[in-house]
Backbone as numpy.savetxt, mean C-alpha at the origin, in Angstrom:
# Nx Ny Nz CAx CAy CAz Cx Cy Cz
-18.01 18.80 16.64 -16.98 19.48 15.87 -17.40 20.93 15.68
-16.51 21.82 16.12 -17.17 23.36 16.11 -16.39 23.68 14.31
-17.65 24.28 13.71 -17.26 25.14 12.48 -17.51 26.84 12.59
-15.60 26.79 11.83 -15.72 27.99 12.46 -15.83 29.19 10.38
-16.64 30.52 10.65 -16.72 30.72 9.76 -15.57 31.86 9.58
-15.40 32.09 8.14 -14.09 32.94 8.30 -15.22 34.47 7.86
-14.51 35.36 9.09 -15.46 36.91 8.68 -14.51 37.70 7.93
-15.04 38.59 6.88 -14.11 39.62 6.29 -13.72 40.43 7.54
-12.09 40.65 7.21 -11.58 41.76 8.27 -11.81 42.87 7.70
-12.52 43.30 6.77 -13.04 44.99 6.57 -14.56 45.05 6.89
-15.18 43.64 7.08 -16.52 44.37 7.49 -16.48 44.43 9.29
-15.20 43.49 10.31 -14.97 43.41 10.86 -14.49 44.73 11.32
-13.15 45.31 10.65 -12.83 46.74 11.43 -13.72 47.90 11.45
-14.30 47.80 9.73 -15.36 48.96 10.13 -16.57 49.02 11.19
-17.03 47.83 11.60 -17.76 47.42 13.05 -16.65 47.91 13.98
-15.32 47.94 13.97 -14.70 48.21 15.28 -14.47 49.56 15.42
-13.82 50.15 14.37 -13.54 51.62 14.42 -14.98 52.51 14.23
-16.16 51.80 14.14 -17.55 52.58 14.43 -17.80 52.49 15.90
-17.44 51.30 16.55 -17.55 51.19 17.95 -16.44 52.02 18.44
-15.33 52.45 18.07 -14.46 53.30 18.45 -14.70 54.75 18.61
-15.32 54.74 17.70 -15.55 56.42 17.01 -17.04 56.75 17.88
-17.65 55.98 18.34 -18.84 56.63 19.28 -18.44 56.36 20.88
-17.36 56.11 20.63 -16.80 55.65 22.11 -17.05 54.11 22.80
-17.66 53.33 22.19 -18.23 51.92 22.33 -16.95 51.10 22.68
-15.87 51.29 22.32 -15.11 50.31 22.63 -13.75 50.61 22.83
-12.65 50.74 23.41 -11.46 51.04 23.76 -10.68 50.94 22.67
-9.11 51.02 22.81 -7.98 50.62 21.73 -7.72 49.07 22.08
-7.84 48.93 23.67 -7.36 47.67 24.02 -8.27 46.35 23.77
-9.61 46.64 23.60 -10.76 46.19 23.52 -10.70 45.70 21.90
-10.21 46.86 21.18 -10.21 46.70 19.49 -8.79 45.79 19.49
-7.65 45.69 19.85 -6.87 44.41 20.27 -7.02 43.52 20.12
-7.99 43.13 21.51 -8.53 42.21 21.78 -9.29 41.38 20.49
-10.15 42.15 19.72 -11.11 41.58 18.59 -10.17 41.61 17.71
-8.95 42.25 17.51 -8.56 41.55 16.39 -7.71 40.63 16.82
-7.31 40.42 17.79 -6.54 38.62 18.32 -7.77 37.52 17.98
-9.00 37.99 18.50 -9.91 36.52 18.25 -10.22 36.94 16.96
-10.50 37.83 15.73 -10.18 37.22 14.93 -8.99 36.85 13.91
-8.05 37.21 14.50 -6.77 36.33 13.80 -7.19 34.55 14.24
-7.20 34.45 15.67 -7.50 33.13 16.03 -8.47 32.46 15.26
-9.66 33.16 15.37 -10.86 32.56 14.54 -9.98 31.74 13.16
-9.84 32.94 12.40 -9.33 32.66 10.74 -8.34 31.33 11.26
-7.11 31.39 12.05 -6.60 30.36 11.76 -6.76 28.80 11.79
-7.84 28.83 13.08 -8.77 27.75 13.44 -9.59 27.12 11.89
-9.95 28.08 11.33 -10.71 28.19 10.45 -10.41 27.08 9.22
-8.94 27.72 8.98 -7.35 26.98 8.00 -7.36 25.84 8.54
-6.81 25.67 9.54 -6.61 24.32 10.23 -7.79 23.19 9.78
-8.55 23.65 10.24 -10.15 22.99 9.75 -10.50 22.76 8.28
-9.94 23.45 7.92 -10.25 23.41 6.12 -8.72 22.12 5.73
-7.92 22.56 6.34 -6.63 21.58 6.23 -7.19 20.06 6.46
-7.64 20.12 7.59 -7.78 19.07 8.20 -8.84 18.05 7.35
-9.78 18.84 6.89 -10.99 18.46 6.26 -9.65 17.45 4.50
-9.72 18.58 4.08 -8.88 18.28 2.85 -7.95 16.52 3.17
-7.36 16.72 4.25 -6.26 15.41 4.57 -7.57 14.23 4.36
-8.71 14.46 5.49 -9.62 13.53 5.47 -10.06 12.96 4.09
-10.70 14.20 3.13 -10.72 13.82 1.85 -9.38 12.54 1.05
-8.46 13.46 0.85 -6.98 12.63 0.53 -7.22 11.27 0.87
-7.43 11.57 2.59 -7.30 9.57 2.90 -8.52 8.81 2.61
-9.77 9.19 2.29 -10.62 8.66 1.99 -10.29 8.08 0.37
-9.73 8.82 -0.31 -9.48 8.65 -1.80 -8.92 7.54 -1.38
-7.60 7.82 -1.26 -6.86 6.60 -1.01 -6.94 5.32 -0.84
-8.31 5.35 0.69 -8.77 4.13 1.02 -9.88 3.94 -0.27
-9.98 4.37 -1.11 -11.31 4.16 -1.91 -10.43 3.04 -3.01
-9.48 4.29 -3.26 -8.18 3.26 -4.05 -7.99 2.27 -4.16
-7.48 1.90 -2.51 -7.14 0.45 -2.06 -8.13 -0.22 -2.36
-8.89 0.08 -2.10 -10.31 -0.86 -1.73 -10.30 -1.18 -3.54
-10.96 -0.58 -4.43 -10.40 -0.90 -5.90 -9.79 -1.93 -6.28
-8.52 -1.58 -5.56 -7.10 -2.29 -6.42 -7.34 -3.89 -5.87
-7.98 -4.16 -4.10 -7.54 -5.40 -3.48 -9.17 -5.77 -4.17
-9.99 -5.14 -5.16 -11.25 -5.99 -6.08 -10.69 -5.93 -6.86
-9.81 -5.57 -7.88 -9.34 -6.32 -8.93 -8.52 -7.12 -8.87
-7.77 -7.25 -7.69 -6.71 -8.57 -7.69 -7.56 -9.55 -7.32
-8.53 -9.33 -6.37 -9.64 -10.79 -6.24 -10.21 -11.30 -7.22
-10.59 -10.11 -8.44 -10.95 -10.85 -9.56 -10.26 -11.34 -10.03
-8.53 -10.58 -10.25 -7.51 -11.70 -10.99 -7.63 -12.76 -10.67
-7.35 -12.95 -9.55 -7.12 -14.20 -8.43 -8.38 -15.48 -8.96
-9.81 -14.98 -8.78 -10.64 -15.91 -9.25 -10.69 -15.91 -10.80
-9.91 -15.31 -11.32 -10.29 -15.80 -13.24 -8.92 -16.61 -13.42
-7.89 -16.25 -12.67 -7.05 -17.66 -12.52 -7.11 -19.42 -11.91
-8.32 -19.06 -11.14 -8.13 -20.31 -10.39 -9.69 -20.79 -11.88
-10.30 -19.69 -12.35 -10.89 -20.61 -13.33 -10.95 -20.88 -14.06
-9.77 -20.47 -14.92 -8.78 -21.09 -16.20 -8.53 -22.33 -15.74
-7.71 -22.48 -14.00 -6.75 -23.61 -13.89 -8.07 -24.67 -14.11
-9.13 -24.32 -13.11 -9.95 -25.36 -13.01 -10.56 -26.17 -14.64
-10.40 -25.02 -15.51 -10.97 -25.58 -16.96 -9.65 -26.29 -17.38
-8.61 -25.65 -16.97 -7.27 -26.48 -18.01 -7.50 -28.18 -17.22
-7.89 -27.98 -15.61 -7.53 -29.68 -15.09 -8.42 -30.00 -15.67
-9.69 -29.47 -15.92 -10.49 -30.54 -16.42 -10.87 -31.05 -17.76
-10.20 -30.25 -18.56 -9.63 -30.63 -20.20 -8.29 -31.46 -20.07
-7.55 -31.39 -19.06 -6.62 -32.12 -18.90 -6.89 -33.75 -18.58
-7.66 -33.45 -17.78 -8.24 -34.98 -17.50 -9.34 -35.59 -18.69
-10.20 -35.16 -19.46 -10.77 -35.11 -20.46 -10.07 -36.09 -21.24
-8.80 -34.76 -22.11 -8.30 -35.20 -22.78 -6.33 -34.74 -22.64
-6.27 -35.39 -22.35 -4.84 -35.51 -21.67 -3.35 -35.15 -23.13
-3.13 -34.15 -22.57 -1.97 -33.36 -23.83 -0.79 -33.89 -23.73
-0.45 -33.75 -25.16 0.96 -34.58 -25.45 2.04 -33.57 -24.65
1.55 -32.59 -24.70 2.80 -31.37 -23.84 2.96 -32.37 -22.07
1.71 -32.47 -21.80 2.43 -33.23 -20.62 3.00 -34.53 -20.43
2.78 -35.26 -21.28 3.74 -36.11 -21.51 4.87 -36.17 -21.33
5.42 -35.02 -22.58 6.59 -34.67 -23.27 7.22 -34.16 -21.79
6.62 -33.27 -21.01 6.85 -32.17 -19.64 7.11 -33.52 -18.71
6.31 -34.67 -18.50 6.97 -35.63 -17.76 7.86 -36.41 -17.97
8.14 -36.84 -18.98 9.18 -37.36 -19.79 10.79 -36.68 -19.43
10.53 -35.26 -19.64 11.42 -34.51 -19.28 12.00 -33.98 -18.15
11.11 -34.33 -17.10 11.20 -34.00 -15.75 11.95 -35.71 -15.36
11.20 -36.64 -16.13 12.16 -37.85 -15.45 13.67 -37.94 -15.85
13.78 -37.67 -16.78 15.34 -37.26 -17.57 16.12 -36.49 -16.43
15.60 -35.47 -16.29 16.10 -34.27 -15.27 16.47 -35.63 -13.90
15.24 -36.03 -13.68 15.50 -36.59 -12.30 16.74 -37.56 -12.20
16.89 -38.33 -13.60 18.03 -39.34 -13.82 19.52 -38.68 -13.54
19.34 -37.76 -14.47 20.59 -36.53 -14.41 20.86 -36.40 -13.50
20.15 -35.85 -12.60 20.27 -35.28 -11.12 20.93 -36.52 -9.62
20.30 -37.60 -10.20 20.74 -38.76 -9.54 22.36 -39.37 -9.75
22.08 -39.16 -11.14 23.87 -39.68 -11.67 25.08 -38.79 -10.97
24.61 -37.30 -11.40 25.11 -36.28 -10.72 25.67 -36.53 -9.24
24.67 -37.10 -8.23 24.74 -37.29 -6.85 25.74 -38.40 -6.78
25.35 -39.31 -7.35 26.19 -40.70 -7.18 27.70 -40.15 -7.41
27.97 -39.48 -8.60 29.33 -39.09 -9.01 29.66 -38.61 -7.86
29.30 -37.42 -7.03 29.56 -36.86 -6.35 30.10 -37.82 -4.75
28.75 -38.68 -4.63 29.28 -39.70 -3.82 30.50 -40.11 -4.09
30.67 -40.92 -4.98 31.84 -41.65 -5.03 33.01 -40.68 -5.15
33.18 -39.46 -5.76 34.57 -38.59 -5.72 34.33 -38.25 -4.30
33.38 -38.00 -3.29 33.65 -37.60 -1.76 34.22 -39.01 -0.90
33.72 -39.80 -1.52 34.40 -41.28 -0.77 35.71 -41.46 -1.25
36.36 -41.53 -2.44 37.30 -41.26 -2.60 38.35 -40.56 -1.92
38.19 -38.93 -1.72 38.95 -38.09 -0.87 38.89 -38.51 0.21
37.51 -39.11 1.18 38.06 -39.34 2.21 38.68 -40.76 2.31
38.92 -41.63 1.60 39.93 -42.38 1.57 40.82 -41.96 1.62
41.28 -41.18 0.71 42.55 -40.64 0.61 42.95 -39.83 1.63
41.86 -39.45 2.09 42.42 -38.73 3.68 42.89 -39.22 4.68
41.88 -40.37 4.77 42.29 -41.55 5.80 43.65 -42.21 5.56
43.72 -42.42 4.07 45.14 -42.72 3.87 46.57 -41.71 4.35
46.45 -40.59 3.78 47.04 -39.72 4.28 47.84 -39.73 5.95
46.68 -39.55 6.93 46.28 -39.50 8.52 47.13 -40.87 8.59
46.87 -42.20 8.48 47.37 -43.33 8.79 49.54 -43.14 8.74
């Protein structure tokens, strides 16, 4: 990776217009040095840009990296609640689940009656369809 340094353009011209002034160097020549260093400097930016983005994405990834260790910790202080609740559960077994199965079989009855109704009003219509058609 070439680093490039940025030179003052006044200690730069006065080096050029001293090389001018003893005859050392042309107009076209003094041109010339100030194209490479415009080039220089901008190379220079670019590089400093470039550097900066690298920084940015390093944060970033530092970030991530952070955030996906605290969700792993979430993740394992949940699974070791659950593991203490099954095993107080099995221990000593709560009236809430009872009550929670109890209620889930209710649901399931409901849900069955529901179907049957439904059966029989769809058998119905298509009787009546068939009747209809005939």
């Amino acid at each position: 990776m070439c680093v490039y340094r940025l030179i003052d353009s006044s200690v730069l011209f006065d080096t050029l217009f001293s090389l001018i002034g003893f005859g050392g160097a042309t107009s076209f020549q003094a041109a010339n040095i100030r194209t490479i260093h415009l080039l220089l400097r901008d190379a220079a930016k670019t590089q400093q840009q470039q550097q900066q983005q690298q920084q940015v994405q390093q944060q970033q990834q530092q970030q991530q990296q952070v955030q996906q260790q605290q969700q792993q910790q979430q993740v394992q202080q949940q699974q070791q609640t659950q593991q203490k609740q099954q095993q107080q559960n099995l221990q000593h077994p709560p009236q809430q689940q009872q009550q929670q199965q109890q209620q889930q079989q209710q649901q399931q009855q409901q849900q069955q009656q529901q179907q049957q109704q439904h059966i029989s009003v769809n058998e119905e219509t298509a009787a009546l369809f068939v009747y209809k058609c005939v």
